C-alpha positions as semicolon CSV with decimal commas, in nm:
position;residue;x (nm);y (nm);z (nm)
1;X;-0,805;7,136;2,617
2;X;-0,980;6,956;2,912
3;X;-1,259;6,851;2,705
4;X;-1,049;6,698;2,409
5;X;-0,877;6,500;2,694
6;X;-1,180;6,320;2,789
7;X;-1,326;6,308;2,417
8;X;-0,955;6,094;2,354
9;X;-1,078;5,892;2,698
10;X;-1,376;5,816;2,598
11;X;-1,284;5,727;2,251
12;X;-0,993;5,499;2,413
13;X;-1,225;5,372;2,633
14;X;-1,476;5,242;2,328
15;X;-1,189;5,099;2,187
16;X;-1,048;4,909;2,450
17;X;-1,458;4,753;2,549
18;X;-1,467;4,635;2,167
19;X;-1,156;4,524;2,112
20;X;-1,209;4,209;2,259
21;X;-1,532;4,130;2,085
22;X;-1,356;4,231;1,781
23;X;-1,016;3,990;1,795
24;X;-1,302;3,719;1,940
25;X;-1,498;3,713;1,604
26;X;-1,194;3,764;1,401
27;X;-1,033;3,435;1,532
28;X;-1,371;3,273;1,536
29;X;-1,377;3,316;1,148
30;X;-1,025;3,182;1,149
31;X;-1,091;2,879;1,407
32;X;-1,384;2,810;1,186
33;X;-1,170;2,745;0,886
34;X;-0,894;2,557;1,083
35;X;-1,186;2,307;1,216
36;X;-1,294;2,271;0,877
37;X;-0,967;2,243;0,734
38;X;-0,929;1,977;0,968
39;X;-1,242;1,811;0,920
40;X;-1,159;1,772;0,529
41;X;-0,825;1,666;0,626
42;X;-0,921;1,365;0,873
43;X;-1,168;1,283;0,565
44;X;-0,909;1,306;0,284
45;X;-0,653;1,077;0,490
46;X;-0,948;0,813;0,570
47;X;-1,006;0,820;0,248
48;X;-0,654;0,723;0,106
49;X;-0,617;0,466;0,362
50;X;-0,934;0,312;0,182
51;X;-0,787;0,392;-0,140
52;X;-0,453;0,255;-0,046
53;X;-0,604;-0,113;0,189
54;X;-0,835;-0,175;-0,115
55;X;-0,513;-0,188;-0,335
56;X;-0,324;-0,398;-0,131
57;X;-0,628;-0,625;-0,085
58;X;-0,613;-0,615;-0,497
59;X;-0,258;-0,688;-0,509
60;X;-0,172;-0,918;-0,197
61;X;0,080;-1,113;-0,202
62;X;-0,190;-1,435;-0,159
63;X;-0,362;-1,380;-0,471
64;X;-0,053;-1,335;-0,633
65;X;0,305;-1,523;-0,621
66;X;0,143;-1,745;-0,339
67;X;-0,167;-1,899;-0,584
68;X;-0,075;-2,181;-0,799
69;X;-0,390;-2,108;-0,961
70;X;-0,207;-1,786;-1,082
71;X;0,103;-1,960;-1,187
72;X;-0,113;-2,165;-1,326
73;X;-0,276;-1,937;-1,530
74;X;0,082;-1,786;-1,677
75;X;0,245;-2,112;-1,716
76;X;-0,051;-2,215;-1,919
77;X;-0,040;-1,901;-2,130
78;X;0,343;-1,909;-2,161
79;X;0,320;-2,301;-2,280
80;X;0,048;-2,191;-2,545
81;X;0,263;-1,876;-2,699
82;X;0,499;-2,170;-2,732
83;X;0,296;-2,412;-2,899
84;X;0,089;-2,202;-3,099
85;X;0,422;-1,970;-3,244
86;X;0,607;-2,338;-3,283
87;X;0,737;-2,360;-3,626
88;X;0,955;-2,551;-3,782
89;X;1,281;-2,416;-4,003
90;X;1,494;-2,581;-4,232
91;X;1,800;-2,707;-4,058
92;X;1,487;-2,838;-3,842
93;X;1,335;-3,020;-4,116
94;X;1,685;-3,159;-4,241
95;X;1,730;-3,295;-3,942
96;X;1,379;-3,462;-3,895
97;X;1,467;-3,636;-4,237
98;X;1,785;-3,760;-4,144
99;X;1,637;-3,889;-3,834
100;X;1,324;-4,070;-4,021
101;X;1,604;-4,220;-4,304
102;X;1,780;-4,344;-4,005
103;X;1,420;-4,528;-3,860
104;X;1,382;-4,631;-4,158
105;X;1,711;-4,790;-4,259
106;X;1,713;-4,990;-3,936
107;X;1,318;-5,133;-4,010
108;X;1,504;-5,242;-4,346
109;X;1,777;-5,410;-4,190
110;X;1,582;-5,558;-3,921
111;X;1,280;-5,683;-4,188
112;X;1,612;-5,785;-4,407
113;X;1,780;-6,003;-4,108
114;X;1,422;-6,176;-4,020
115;X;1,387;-6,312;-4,353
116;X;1,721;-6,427;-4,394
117;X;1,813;-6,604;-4,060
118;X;1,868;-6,991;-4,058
119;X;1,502;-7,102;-4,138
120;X;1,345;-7,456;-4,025
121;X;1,026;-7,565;-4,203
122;X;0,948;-7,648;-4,555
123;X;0,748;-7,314;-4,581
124;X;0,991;-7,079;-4,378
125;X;1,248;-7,203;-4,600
126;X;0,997;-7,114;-4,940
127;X;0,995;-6,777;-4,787
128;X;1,324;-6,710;-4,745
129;X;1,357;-6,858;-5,137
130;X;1,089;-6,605;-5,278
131;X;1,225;-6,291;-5,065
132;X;1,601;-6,366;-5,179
133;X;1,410;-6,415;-5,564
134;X;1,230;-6,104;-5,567
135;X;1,348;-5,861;-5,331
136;X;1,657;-5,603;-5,373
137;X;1,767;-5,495;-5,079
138;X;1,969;-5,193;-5,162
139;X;1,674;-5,074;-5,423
140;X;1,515;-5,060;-5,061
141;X;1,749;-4,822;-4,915
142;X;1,829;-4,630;-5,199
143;X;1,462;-4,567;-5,195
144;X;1,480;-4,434;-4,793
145;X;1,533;-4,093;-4,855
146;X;1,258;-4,048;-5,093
147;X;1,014;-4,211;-4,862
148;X;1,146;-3,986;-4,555
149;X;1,127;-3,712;-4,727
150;X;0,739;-3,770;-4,788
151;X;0,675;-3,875;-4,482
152;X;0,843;-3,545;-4,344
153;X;0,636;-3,300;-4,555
154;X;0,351;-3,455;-4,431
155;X;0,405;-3,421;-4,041
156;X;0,539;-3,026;-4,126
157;X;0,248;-2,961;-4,326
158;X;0,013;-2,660;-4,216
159;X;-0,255;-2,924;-4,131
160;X;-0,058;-3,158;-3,989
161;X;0,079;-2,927;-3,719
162;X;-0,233;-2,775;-3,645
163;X;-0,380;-3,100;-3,496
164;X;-0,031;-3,091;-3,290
165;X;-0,073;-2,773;-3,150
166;X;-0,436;-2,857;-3,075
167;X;-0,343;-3,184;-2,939
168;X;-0,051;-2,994;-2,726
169;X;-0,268;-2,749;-2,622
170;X;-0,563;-2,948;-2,508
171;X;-0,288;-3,154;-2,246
172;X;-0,161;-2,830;-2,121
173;X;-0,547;-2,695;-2,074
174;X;-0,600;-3,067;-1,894
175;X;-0,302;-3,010;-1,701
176;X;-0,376;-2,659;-1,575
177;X;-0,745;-2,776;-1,490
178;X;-0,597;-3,017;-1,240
179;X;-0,325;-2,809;-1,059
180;X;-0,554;-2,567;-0,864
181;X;-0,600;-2,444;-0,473
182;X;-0,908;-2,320;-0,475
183;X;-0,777;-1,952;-0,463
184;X;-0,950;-1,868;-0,857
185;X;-1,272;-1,758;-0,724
186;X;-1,211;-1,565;-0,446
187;X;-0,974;-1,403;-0,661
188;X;-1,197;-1,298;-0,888
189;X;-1,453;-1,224;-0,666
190;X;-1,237;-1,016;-0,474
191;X;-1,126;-0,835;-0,811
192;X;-1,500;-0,790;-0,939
193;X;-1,656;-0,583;-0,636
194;X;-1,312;-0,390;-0,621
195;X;-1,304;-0,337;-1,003
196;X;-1,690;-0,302;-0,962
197;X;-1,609;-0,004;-0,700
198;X;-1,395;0,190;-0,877
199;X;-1,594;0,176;-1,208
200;X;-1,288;0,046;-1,370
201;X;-1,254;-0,311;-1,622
202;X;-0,912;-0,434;-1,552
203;X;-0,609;-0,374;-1,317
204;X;-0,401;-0,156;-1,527
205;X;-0,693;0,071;-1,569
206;X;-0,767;0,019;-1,159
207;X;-0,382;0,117;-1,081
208;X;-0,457;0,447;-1,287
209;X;-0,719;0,509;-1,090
210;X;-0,564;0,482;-0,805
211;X;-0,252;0,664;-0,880
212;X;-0,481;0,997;-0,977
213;X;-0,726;0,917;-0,691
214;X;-0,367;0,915;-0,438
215;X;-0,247;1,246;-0,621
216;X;-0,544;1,432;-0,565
217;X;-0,554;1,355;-0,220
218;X;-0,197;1,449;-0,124
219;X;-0,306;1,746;-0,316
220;X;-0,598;1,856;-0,139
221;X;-0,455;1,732;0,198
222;X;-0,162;1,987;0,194
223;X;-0,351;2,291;0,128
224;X;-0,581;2,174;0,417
225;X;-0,300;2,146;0,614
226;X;-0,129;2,443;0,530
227;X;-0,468;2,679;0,653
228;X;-0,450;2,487;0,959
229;X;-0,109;2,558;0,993
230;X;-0,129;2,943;0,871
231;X;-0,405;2,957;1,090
232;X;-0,185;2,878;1,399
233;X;0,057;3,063;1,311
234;X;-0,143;3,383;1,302
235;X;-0,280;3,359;1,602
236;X;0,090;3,328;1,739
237;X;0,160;3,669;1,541
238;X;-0,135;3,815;1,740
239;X;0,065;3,753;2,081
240;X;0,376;3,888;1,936
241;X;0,145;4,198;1,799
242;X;-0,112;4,229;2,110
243;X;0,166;4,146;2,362
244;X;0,139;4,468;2,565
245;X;-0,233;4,470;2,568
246;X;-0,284;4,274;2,841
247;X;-0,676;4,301;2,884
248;X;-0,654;4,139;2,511
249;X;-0,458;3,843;2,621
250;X;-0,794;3,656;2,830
251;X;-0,938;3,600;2,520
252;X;-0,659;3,515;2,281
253;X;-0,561;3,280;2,517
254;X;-0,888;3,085;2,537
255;X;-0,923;3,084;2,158
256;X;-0,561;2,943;2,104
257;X;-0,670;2,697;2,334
258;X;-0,951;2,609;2,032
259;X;-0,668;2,592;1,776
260;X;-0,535;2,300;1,981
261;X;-0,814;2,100;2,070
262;X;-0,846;2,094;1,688
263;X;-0,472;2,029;1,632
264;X;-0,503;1,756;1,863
265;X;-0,828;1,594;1,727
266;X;-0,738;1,603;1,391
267;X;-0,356;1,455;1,465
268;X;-0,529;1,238;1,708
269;X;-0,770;1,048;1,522
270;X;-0,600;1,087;1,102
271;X;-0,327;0,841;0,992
272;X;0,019;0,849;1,171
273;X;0,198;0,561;1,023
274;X;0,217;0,358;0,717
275;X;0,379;0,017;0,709
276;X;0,355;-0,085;0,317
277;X;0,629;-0,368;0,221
278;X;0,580;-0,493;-0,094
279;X;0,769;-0,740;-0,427
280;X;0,792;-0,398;-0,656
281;X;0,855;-0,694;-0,938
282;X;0,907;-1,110;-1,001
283;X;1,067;-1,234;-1,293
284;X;1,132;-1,572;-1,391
285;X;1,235;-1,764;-1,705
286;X;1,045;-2,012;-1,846
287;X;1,106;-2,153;-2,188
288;X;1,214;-1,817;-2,352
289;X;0,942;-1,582;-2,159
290;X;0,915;-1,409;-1,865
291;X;0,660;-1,504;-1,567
292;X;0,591;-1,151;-1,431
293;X;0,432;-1,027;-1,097
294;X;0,443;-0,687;-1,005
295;X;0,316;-0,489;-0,714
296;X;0,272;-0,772;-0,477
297;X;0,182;-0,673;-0,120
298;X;0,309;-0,818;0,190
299;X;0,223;-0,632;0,445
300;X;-0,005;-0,271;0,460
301;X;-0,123;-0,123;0,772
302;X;-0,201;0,268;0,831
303;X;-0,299;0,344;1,177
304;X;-0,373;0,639;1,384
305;X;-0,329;0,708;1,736
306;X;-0,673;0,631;1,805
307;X;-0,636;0,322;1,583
308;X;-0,381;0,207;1,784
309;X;-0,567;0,235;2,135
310;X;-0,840;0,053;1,978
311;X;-0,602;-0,223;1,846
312;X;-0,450;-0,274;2,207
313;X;-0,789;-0,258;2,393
314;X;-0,936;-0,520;2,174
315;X;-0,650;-0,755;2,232
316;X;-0,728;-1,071;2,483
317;X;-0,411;-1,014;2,668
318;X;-0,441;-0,782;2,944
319;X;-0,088;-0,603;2,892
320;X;-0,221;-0,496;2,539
321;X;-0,533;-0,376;2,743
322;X;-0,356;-0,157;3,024
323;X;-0,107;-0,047;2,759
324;X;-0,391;0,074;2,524
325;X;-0,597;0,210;2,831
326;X;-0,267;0,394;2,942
327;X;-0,218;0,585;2,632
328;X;-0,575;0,682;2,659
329;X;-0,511;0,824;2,926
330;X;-0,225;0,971;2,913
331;X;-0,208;1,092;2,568
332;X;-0,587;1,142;2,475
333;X;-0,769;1,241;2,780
334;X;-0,506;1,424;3,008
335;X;-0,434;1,678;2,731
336;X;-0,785;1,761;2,690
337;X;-0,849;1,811;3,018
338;X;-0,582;1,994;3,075
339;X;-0,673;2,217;2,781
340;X;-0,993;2,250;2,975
341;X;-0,857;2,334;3,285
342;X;-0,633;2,596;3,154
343;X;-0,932;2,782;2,986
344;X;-1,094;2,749;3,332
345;X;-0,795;2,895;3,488
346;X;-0,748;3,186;3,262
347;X;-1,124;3,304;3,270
348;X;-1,318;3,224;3,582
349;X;-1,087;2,997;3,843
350;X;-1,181;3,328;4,098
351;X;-1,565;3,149;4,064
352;X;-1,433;2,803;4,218
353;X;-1,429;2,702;4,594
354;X;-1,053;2,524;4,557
355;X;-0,860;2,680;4,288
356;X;-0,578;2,469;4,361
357;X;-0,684;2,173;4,223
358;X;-0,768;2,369;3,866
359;X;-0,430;2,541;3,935
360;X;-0,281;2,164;3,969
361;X;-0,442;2,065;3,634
362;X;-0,371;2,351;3,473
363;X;0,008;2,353;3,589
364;X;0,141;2,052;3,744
365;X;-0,054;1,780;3,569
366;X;0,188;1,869;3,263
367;X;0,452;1,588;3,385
368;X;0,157;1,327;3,328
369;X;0,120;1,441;3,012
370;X;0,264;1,211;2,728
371;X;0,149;1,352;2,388
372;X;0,536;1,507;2,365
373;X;0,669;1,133;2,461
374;X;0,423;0,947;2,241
375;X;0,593;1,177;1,951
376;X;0,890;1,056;1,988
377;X;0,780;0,682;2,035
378;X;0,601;0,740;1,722
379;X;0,915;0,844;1,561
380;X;1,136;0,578;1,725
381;X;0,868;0,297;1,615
382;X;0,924;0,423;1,218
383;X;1,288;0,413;1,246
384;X;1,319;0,076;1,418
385;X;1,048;-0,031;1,210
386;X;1,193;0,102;0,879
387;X;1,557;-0,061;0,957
388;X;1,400;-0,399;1,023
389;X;1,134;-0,414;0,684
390;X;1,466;-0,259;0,476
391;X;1,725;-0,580;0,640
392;X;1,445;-0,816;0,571
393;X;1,341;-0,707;0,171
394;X;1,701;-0,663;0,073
395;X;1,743;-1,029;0,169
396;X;1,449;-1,134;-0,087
397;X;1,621;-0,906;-0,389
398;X;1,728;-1,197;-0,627
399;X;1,875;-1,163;-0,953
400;X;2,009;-1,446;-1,175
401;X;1,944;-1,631;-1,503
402;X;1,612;-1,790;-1,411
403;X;1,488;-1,560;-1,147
404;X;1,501;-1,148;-1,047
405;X;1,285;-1,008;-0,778
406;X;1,293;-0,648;-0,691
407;X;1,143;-0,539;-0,321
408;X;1,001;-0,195;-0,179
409;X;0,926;-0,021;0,147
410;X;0,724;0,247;0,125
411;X;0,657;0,258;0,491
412;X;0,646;0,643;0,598
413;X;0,522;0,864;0,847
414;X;0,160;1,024;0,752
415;X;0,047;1,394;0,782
416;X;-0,160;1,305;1,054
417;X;0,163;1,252;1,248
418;X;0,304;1,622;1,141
419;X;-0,047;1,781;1,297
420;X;0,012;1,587;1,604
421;X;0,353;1,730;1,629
422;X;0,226;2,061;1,554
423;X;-0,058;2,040;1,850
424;X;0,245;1,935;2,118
425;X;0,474;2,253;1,998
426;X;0,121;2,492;2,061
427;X;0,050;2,326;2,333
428;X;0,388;2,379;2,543
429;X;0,430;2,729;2,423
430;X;0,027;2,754;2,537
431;X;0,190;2,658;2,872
432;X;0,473;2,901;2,835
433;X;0,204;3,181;2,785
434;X;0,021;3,066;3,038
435;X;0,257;3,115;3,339
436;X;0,369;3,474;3,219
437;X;-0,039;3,584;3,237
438;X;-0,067;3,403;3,575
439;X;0,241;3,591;3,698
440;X;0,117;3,914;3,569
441;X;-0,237;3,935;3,685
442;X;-0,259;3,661;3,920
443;X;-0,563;3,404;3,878
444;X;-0,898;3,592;3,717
């Protein structure tokens, strides 16, 4: 009986010196797919901010409704519908005729009156004798209409209004060539290298592109995001499962620590924030048609947190500097070393001549530490933001007879925002964890 006792030891005994090793290479497996996950993820959102700056570069607002050249351009081709589909019908036609009968009537009156006014001169006065001989002047304007209605046919035939047209079109052409700001070849330079980039011919087939690139992307970036979420949240089901094996909870500690340096890398350097106000359509009546611009940009910015430290440091003002140095500090560097300090703690603060200043860092330094505040500065900037751009675009909806404008905000908090949030939530229940082992088992 004595010597199945010890075999069960011993056997308990293996167990518990491999167990550790065992959970350790298990989460590594799972760490390594979170910090890949991640990777992709950070990739996948710089991407789309490409994707997403490169159409609003496409589609700004300046090489849009702001370039004459480009009203130019639709005027013109408006103008030229017009004179090219210009035809004439025959209440049109009636009415030219009556109009040339009526010319035409008044030259015969007025030739009529010239030669029959008071005359001085022997040879005025022979004139006035042979046009009063030989000339009837109603056989004149009975023969008006006959001479309208020739000279009618001729203007309104095929020919005829062909050389109009041509004429027309060759002043609006001369027109267009003069009203200009210079705006036509970066335009379509700009549109050629994008165009050029993205293998495409024309910007219906470019916004295509784009759309299907986007998709794919949110795609993608959600099942990266959901390992790296999965991933966290198994490692939480290992405390819940490994809670009373305290020799066990050394090394799941210092691994979840992993799982948030990556939560906070990724949420600290992908896309947080996306300010996109745009003219979703413009409208306006000319002659008949419709001008039309759609999609036109005025303002697009995607930043992350790191994005936003850079923008501040690189500012000449020194209050942008200490505010972006701050936020390095306090939301970037503190919570790493922290991190740090808490692995330190857990595993090997028994090695170090003044544990009390790891103990500090690993404890106390938490009320320094504002990744929990900059989430909710992050979330107050959206909504303050979000108010202001939706008061300001419903002021530029117009609609009446000559003009309709339609505006959109698609400003909107990115994923990189949601992994941040996730890394502050690990983190404090890290700390929670971390002061029930410390008043357990003391410092290692």
């Amino acid at each position: 009986m004595a010597t199945n006792t010890n075999s069960t030891s011993e056997r308990s005994a293996k167990k518990s010196r491999w167990a550790p090793a065992l959970l350790i290479a298990g989460l590594s497996i799972l760490l390594l797919a979170t910090a890949f996950s991640g990777y992709r993820f950070y990739q996948l959102a710089f991407e789309q901010k490409r994707i997403k700056e490169d159409y609003s570069l496409s589609n700004n607002i300046t090489f849009g409704i702001f370039s004459v050249d480009r009203w130019g351009e639709k005027i013109s081709a408006v103008v030229d519908r017009r004179v090219k589909g210009f035809k004439l019908t025959g209440k049109q036609k009636a009415d030219m005729q009556e109009q040339v009968e009526k010319e035409l009537h008044g030259m015969v009156n007025k030739a009529v009156a010239d030669f029959t006014k008071p005359k001085k001169g022997l040879g005025s006065k022979l004139k006035k004798l042979a046009f009063d001989a030989f000339v009837d002047v109603d056989e004149l304007h009975a023969q008006v209409p006959s001479f309208a209605r020739t000279i009618v046919v001729k203007i309104t035939s095929p020919a005829s209004l062909k050389r109009i047209k041509g004429i027309a079109t060759s002043k609006v052409d001369e027109l267009e060539a003069q009203t200009y700001d210079r705006t036509d070849t970066t335009i379509t330079t700009v549109e050629q290298t994008i165009y050029q980039k993205y293998k495409v011919k024309n910007s219906t087939d470019f916004d295509q592109v784009v759309k299907a690139k986007l998709d794919q992307i949110t795609d993608s970036s959600h099942q990266y995001a959901f390992v790296m979420i999965i991933s966290v949240a198994i490692a939480l089901l290992l405390w819940v499962i490994l809670r009373k094996r305290a020799h066990l909870h050394v090394p799941l500690f210092i691994m979840s620590l992993l799982f948030a340096v990556v939560l906070l890398a990724v949420g600290v350097i992908s896309p947080i924030i996306e300010v996109d106000a745009r003219i979703q359509s413009l409208e306006f009546a000319l002659m008949g048609d419709k001008l039309a611009f759609t999609n036109q940009v005025l303002f697009f910015q995607s930043k992350s947190i790191i994005g936003i430290i850079s923008t501040l440091i690189e500012q000449p003002k020194p209050d942008a500097v200490l505010v972006g140095v701050l936020l390095m500090v306090f939301v970037v560097v503190l919570p790493l070393l922290r991190l740090l300090a808490r692995a330190i703690h857990i595993s090997c603060s028994h090695l170090l001549k003044n544990p009390k200043v790891l103990r500090f860092m690993a404890f106390d330094l938490g009320k320094w530490d504002m990744a929990d505040v900059m989430v909710v500065g992050i979330a107050m900037t959206y909504i303050g933001l979000n108010g202001i751009l939706k008061s300001q675009l419903s002021g530029l909806n117009i609609e009446n007879d000559t003009l309709k404008t339609v505006t959109e905000n698609n400003s909107a908090l990115q994923p990189g925002f949601f992994v941040f949030v996730a890394y502050v939530a690990f983190a404090k229940l890290l700390s929670y964890l971390l002061k029930r082992i410390d008043e357990r088992n003391g410092p290692c």
